[in-house]
CSV table of C-alpha atoms and ligand atoms in Angstrom, one decimal:
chain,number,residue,atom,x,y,z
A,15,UNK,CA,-88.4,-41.5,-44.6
A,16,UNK,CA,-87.9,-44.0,-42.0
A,17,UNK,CA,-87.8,-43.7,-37.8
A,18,UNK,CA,-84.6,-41.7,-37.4
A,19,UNK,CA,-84.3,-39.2,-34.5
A,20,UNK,CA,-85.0,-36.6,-37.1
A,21,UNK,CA,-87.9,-36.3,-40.1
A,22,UNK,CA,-88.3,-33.6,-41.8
A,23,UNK,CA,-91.8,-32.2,-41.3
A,24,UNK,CA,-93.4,-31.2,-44.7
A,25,UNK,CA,-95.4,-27.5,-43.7
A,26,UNK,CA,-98.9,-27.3,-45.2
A,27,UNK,CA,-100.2,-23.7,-43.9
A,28,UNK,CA,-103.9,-23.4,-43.3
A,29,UNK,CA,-105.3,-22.0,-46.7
A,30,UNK,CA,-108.6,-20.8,-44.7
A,31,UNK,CA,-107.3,-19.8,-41.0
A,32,UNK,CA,-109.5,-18.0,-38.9
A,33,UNK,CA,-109.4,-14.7,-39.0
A,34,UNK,CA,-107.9,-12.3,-36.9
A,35,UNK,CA,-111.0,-11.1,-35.7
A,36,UNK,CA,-112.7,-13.8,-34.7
A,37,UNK,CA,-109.4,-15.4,-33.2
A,38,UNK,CA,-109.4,-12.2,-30.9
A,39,UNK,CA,-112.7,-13.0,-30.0
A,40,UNK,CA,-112.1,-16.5,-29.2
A,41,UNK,CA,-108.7,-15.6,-27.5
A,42,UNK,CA,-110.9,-13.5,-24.9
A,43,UNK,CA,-112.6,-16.0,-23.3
A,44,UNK,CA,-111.0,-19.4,-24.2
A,45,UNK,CA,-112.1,-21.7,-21.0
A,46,UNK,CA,-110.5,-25.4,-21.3
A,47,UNK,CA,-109.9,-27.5,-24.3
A,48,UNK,CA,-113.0,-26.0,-26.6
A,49,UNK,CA,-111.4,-24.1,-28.3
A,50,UNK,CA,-108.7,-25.0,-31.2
A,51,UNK,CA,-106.0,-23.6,-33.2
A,52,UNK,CA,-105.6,-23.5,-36.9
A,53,UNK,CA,-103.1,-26.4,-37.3
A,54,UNK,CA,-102.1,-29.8,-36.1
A,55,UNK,CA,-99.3,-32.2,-36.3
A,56,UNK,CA,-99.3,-35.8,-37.6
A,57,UNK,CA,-96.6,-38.3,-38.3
A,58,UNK,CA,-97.5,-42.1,-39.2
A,59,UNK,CA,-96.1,-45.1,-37.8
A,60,UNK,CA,-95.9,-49.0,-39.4
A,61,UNK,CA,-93.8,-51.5,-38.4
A,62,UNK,CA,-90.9,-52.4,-40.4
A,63,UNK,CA,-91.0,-48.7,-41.9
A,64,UNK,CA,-90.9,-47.0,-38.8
A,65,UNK,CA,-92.4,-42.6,-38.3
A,66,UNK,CA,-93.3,-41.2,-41.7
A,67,UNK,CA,-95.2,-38.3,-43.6
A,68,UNK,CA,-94.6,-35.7,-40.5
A,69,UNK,CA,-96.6,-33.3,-41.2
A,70,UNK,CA,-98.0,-29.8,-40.3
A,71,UNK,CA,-101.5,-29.4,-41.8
A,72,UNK,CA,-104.5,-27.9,-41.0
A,73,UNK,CA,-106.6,-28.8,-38.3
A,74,UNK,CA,-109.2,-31.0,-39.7
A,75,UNK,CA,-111.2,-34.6,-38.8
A,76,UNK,CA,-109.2,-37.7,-39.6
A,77,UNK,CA,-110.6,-40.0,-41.5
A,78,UNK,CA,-110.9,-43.2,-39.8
A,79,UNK,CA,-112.1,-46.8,-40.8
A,80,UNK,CA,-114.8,-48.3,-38.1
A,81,UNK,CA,-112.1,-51.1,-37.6
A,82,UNK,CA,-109.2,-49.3,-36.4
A,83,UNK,CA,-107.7,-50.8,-33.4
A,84,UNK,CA,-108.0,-48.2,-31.0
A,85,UNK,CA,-111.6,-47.4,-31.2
A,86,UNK,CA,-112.0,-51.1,-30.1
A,87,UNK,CA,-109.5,-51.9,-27.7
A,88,UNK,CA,-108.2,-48.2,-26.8
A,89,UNK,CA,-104.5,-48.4,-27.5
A,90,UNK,CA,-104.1,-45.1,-27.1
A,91,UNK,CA,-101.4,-42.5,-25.0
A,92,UNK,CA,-101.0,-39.4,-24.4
A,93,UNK,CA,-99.4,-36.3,-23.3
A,94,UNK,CA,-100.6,-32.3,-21.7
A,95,UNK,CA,-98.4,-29.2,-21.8
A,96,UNK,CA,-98.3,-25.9,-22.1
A,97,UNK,CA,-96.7,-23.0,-24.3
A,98,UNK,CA,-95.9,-19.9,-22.3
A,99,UNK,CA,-95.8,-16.1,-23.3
A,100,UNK,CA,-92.8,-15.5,-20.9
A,101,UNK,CA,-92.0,-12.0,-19.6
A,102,UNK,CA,-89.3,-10.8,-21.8
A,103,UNK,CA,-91.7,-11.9,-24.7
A,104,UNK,CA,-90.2,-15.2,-26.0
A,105,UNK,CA,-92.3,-18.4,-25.6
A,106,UNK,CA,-91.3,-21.3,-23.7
A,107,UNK,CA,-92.2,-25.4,-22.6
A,108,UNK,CA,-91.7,-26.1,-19.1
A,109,UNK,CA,-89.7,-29.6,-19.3
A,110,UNK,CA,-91.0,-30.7,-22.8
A,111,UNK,CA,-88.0,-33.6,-22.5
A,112,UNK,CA,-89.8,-34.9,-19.2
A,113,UNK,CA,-93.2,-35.2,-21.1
A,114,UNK,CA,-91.2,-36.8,-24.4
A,115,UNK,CA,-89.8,-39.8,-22.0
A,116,UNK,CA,-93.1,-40.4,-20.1
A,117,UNK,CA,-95.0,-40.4,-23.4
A,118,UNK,CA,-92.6,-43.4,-24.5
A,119,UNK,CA,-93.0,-44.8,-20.8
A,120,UNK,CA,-96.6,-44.7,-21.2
A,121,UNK,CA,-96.3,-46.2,-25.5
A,122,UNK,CA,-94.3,-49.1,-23.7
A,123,UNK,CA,-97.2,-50.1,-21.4
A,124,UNK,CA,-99.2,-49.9,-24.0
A,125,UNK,CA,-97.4,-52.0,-26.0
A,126,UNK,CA,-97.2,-49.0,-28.9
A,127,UNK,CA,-93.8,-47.5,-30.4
A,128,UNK,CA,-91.7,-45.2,-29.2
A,129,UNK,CA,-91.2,-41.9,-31.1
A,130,UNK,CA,-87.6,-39.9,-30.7
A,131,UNK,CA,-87.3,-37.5,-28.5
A,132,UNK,CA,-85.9,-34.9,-31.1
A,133,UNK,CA,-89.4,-36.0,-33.1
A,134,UNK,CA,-91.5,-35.1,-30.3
A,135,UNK,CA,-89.7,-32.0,-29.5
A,136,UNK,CA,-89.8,-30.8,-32.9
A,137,UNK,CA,-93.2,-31.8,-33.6
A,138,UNK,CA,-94.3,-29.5,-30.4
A,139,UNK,CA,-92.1,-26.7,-32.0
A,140,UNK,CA,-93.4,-26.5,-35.7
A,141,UNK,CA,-96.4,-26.4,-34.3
A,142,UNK,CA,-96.5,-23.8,-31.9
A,143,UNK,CA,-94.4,-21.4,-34.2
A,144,UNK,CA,-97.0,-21.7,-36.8
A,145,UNK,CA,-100.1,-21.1,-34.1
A,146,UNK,CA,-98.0,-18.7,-32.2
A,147,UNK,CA,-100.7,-16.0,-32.4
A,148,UNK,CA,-103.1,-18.4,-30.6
A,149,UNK,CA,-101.0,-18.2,-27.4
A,150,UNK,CA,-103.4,-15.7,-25.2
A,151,UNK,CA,-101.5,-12.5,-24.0
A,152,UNK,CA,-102.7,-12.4,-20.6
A,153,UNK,CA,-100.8,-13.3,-17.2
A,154,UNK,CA,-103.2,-16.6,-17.1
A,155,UNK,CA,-103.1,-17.7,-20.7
A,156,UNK,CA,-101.4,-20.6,-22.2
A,157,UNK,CA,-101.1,-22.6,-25.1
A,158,UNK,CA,-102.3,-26.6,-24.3
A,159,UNK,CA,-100.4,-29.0,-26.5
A,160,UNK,CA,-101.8,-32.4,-26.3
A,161,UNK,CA,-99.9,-35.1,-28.2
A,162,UNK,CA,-101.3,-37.8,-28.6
A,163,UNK,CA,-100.6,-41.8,-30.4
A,164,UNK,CA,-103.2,-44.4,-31.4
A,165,UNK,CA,-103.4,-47.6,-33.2
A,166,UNK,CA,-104.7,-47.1,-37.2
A,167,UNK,CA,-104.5,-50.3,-38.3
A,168,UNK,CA,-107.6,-51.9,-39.2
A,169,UNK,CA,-107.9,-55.0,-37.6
A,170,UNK,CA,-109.9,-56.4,-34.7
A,171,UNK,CA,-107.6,-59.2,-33.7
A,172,UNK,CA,-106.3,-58.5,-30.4
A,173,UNK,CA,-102.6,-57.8,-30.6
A,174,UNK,CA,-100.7,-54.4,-31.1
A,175,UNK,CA,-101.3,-52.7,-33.9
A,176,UNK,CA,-98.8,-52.1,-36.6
A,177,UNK,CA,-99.7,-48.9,-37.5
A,178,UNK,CA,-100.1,-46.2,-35.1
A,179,UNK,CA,-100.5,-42.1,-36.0
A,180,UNK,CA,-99.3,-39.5,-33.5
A,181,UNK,CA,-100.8,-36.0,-33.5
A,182,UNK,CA,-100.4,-32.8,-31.7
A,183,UNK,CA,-103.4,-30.4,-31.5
A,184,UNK,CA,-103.5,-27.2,-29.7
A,185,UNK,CA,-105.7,-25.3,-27.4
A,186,UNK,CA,-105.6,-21.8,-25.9
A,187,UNK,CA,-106.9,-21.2,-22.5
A,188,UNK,CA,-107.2,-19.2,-19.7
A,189,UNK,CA,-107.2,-19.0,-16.3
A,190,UNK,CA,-108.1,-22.1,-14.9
A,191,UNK,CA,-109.9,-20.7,-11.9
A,192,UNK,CA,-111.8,-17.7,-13.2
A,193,UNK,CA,-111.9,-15.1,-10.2
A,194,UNK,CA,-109.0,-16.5,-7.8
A,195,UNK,CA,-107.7,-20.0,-6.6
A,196,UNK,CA,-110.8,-21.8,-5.0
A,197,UNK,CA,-110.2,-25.0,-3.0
A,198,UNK,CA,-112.0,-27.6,-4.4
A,199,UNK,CA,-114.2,-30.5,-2.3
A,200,UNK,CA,-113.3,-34.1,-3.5
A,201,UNK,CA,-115.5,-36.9,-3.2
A,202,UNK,CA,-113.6,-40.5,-2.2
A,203,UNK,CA,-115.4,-43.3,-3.7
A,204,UNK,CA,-116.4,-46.1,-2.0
A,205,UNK,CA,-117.0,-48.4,-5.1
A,206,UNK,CA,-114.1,-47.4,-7.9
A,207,UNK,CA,-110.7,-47.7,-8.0
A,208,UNK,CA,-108.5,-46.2,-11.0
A,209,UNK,CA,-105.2,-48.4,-11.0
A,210,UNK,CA,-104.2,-51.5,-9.5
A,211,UNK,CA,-100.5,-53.2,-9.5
A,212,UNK,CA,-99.4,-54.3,-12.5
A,213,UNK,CA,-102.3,-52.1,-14.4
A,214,UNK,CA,-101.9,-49.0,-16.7
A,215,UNK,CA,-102.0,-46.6,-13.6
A,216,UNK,CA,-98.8,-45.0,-14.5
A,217,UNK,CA,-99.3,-44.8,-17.9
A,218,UNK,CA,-100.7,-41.7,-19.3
A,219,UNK,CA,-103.8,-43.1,-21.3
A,220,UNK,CA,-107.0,-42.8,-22.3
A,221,UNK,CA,-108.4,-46.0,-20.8
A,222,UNK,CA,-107.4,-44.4,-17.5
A,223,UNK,CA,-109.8,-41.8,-17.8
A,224,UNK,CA,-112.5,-43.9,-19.4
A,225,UNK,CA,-112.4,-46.1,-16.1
A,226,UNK,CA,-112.3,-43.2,-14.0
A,227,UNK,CA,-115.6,-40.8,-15.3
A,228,UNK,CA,-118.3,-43.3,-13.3
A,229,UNK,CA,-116.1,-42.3,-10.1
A,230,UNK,CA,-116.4,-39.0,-11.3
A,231,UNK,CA,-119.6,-38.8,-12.1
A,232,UNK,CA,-120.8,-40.0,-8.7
A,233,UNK,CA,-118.3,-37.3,-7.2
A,234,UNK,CA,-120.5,-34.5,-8.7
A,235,UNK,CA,-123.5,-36.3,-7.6
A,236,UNK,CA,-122.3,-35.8,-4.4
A,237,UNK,CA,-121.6,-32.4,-4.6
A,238,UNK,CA,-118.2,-32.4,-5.1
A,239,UNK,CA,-115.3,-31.2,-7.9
A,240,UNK,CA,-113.3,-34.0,-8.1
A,241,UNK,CA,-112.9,-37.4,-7.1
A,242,UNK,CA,-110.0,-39.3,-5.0
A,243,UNK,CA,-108.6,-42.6,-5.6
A,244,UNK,CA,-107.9,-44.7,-3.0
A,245,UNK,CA,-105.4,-48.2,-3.4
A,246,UNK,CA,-106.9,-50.5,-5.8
A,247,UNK,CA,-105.6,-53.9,-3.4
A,248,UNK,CA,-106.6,-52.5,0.1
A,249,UNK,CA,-108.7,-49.6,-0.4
A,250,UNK,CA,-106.9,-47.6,2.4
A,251,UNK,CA,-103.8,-45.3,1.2
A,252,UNK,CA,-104.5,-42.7,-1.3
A,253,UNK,CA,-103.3,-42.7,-4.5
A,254,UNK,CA,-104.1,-39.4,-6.6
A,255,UNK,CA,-107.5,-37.5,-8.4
A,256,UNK,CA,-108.3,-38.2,-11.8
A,257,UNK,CA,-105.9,-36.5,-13.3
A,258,UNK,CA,-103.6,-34.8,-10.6
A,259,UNK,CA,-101.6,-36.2,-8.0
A,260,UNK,CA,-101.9,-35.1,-4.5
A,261,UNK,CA,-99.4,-33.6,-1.3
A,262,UNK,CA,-100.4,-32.8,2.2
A,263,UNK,CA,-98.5,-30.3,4.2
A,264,UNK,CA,-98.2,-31.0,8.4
A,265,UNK,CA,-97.7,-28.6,10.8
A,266,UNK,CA,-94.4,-29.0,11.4
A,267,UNK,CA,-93.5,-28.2,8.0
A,268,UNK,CA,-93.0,-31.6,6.4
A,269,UNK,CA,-94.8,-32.1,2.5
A,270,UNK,CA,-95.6,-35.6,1.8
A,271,UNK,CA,-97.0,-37.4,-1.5
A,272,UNK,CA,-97.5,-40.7,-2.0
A,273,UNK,CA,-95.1,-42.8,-3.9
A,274,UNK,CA,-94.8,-43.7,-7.3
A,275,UNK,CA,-95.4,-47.6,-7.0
A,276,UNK,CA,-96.7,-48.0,-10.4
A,277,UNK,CA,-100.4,-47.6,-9.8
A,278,UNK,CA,-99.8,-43.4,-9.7
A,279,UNK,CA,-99.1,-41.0,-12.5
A,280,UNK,CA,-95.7,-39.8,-12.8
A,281,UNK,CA,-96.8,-35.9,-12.4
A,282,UNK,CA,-94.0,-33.6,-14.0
A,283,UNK,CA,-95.5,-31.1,-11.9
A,284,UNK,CA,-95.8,-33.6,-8.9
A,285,UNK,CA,-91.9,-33.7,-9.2
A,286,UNK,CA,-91.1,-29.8,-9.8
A,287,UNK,CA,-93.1,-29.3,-6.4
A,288,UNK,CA,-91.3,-32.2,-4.7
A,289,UNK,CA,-87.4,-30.1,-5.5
A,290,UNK,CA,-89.3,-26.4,-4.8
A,291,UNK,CA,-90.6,-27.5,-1.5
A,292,UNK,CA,-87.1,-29.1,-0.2
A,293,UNK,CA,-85.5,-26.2,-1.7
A,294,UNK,CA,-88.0,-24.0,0.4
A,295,UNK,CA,-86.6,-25.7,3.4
A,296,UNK,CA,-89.5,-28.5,4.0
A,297,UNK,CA,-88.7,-32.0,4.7
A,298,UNK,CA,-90.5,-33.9,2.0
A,299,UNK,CA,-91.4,-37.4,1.9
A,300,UNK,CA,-92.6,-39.5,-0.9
A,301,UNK,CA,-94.8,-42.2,1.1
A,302,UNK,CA,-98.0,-43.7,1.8
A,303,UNK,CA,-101.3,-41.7,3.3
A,304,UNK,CA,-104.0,-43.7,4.4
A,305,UNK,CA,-107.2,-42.1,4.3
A,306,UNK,CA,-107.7,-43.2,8.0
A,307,UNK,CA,-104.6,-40.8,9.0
A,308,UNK,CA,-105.8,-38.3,6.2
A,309,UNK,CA,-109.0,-37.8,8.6
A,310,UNK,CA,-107.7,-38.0,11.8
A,311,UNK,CA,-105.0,-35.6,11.2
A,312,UNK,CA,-107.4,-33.4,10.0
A,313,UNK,CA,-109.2,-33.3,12.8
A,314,UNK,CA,-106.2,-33.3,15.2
A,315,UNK,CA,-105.3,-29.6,13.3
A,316,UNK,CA,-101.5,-31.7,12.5
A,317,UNK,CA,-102.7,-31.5,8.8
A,318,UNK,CA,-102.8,-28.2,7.7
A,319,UNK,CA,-102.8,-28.4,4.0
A,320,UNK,CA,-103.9,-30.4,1.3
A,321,UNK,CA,-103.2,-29.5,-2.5
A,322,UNK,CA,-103.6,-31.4,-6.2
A,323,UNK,CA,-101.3,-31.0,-9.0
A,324,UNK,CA,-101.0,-31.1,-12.5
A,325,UNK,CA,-100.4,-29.5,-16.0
A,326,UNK,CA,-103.8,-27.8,-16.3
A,327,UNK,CA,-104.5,-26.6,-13.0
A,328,UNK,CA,-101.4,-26.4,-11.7
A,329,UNK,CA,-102.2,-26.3,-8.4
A,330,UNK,CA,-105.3,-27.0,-6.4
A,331,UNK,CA,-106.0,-26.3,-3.2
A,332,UNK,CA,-108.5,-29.1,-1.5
A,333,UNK,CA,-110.8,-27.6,1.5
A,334,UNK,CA,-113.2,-30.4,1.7
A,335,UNK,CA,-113.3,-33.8,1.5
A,336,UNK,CA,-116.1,-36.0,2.0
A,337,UNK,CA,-117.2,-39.6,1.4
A,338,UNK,CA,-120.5,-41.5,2.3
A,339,UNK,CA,-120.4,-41.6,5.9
A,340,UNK,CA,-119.4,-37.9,6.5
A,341,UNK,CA,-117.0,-35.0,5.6
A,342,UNK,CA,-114.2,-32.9,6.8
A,343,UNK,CA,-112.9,-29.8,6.3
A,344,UNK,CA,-109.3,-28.8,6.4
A,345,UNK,CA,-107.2,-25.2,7.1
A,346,UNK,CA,-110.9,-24.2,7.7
A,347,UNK,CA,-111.5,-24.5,3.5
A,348,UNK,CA,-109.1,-21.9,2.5
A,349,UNK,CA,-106.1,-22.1,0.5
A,350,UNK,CA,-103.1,-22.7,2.6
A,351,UNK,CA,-99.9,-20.4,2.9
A,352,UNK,CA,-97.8,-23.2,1.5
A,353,UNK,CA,-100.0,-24.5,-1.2
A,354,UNK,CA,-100.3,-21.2,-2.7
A,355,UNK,CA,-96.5,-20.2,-1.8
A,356,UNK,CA,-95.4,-23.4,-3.7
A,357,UNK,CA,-97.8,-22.6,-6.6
A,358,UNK,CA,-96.4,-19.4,-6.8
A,359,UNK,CA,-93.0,-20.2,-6.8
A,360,UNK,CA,-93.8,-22.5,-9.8
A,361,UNK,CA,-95.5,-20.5,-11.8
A,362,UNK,CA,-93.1,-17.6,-11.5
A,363,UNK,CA,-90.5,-19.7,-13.0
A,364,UNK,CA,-92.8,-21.2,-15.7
A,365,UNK,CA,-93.4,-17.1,-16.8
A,366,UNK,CA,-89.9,-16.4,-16.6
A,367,UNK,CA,-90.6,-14.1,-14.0
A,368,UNK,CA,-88.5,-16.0,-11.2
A,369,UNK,CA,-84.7,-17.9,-12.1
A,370,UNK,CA,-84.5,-21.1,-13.3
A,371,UNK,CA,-81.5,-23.2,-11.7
A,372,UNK,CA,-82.8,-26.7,-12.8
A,373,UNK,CA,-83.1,-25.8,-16.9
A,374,UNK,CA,-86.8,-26.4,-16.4
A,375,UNK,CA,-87.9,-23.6,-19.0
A,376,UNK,CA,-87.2,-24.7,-22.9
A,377,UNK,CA,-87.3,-21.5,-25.0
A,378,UNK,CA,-89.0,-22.3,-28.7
A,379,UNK,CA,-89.5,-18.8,-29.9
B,115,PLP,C1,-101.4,-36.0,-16.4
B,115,PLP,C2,-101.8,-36.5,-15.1
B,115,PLP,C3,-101.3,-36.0,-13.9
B,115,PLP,C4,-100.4,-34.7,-13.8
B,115,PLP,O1,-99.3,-34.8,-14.5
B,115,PLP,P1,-98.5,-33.5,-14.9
B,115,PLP,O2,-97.3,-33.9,-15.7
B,115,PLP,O3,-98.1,-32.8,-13.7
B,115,PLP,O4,-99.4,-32.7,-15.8
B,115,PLP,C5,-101.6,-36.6,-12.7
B,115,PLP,N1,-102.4,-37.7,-12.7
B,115,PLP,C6,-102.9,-38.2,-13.8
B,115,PLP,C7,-103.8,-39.4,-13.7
B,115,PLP,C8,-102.6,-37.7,-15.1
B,115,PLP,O5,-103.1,-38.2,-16.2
């Protein structure tokens, strides 16, 4: 089988699934990304043979030699969705092509393969049709797909791997924020940066997040939920969180996110809110905040909202932001009428529940 834009995935059912008791169980009370579904995908990758052996198997540890690449020099990508019980009972991707073209974006930087659309699309499909009892029922519940690629070969020269295996794993959860959408506090650092020009900021991978837990880590020893990145060069415009990119909303109506220069993550949900907020009438701008302005507007009452964004979340309200010499508040620490109007709007169309004129919503079952 070589690296055409279709393989034909060989299906090896779980012969020891959990059952459907204790997947109830589980189901009730998922949280995030503990708990796992019966199956995964894998294809492998090797130069001059291109993707081979797709498979759906059962969930189970991959054997892995000490050498392999990436667990020395993390060449490694990846990519977060989710599957969605939709109202009229089908079950649906919200712009799984989106996440298929930024997942060969991010390979690219990485200096990894690409994998075919079609493959990546169908890989997410087998998958979630055999685990489709692992979706939760309720209005909150999804289905987290997280494909991923890494380099296999075992070798600790540095140069890209030749052999790479891609794998989808699954993860039911629930409502993000248990009891109601809480604005978070978020803690800029005054000693970490995530991406500079000409880095990996744009790429979805893990070495992002490996640089960014320290700056985490100090954010919760400062009392706070999340941390904010600001420019890697001049430490003064703001770039996104860990792992969701950020808007702020002025009182005249305008919504404004930084631009994607190539030091911020290309959010999928970063751009859904960008066309549902000019839709909704807003003038929206994609350019730089400094954290200078951030402040002062803030205390001037012209900003009136800030929000995060992302897959998992979807979308965060932010109340509080501090940093070492002080901390402000803003809309007095509650969520704002637009941050939750836009979050509603969004995930209305993600359920089915509101009309779709961009072809956002992919059905799989
Ligand atoms: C994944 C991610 C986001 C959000 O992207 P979505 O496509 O909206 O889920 C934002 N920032 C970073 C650093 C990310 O890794």
């Amino acid at each position: 089988m070589s690296g055409g834009d279709k393989l034909d995935f060989e299906i090896r059912p779980n012969p020891a699934p959990v059952s459907v008791a204790d997947r109830a169980t589980l189901l009730a009370d998922p949280g995030f990304g503990r708990v796992f579904t019966d199956h995964m995908v894998t294809i492998r990758y090797a130069d001059g043979k291109g993707w081979y052996d797709p498979r759906v198997e059962a969930r189970a540890p991959i054997p892995m030699d000490p050498a392999s690449a990436v667990l020395h020099y993390a060449q490694e990508v990846f990519e977060g969705m989710k599957a969605y019980r939709s109202v009229d009972g089908g079950v649906t991707l919200f712009r799984p092509g989106a996440n298929a073209a930024r997942l060969n974006t991010s390979a690219q930087r990485l200096a990894m393969p690409s994998l075919p659309a079609p493959v990546f699309l169908d890989s997410l499909h087998r998958l979630v049709e055999i685990d489709r009892e692992w979706i939760p029922e309720g209005e909150d519940g999804s289905l987290y797909l997280r494909p991923f690629m890494f380099a296999s070969e075992v070798f600790l020269g540095v140069r890209p791997a030749n052999e790479y295996l891609y794998c989808v794993i699954a993860s039911p959860v629930g409502a993000y924020f248990s009891g109601g959408v809480k604005p978070v506090t978020v803690w800029v650092s005054p000693n970490y940066t995530r991406a500079a020009p000409g880095g990996t900021g744009a790429a979805k991978c893990g070495g992002n997040y490996a640089a960014s837990l320290a700056a985490q880590a100090e954010a919760i020893e400062a009392g706070c939920d999340q941390v904010v990145f600001l420019d890697a060069v001049e430490q003064r415009y703001v770039d996104e969180l860990g792992g969701m990119n950020v808007f702020f909303v002025y009182d005249d109506g305008t919504v404004v996110t930084p631009p994607l220069t190539g030091t911020i993550l290309p959010g999928i949900t970063r751009d859904a809110i960008l066309t549902l907020a000019a839709e909704a009438g807003h003038r929206v701008e994609e350019r730089p905040v400094s954290f200078a302005d951030w402040q002062s507007d803030a205390a001037g009452g012209r900003l009136r909202e800030v929000f995060a964004c992302g897959t998992a979340a979807v979308v965060t309200p932010i109340g509080q932001v501090r940093f070492p010499d002080g901390e402000f508040t803003i809309g007095g620490g509650e969520p704002g009428e637009v941050t939750m109007g836009l979050r509603q709007q969004l995930v209305d169309i993600q359920r089915g529940k509101a009309a779709d004129p961009h072809g956002w919503v992919h059905r799989v079952l």
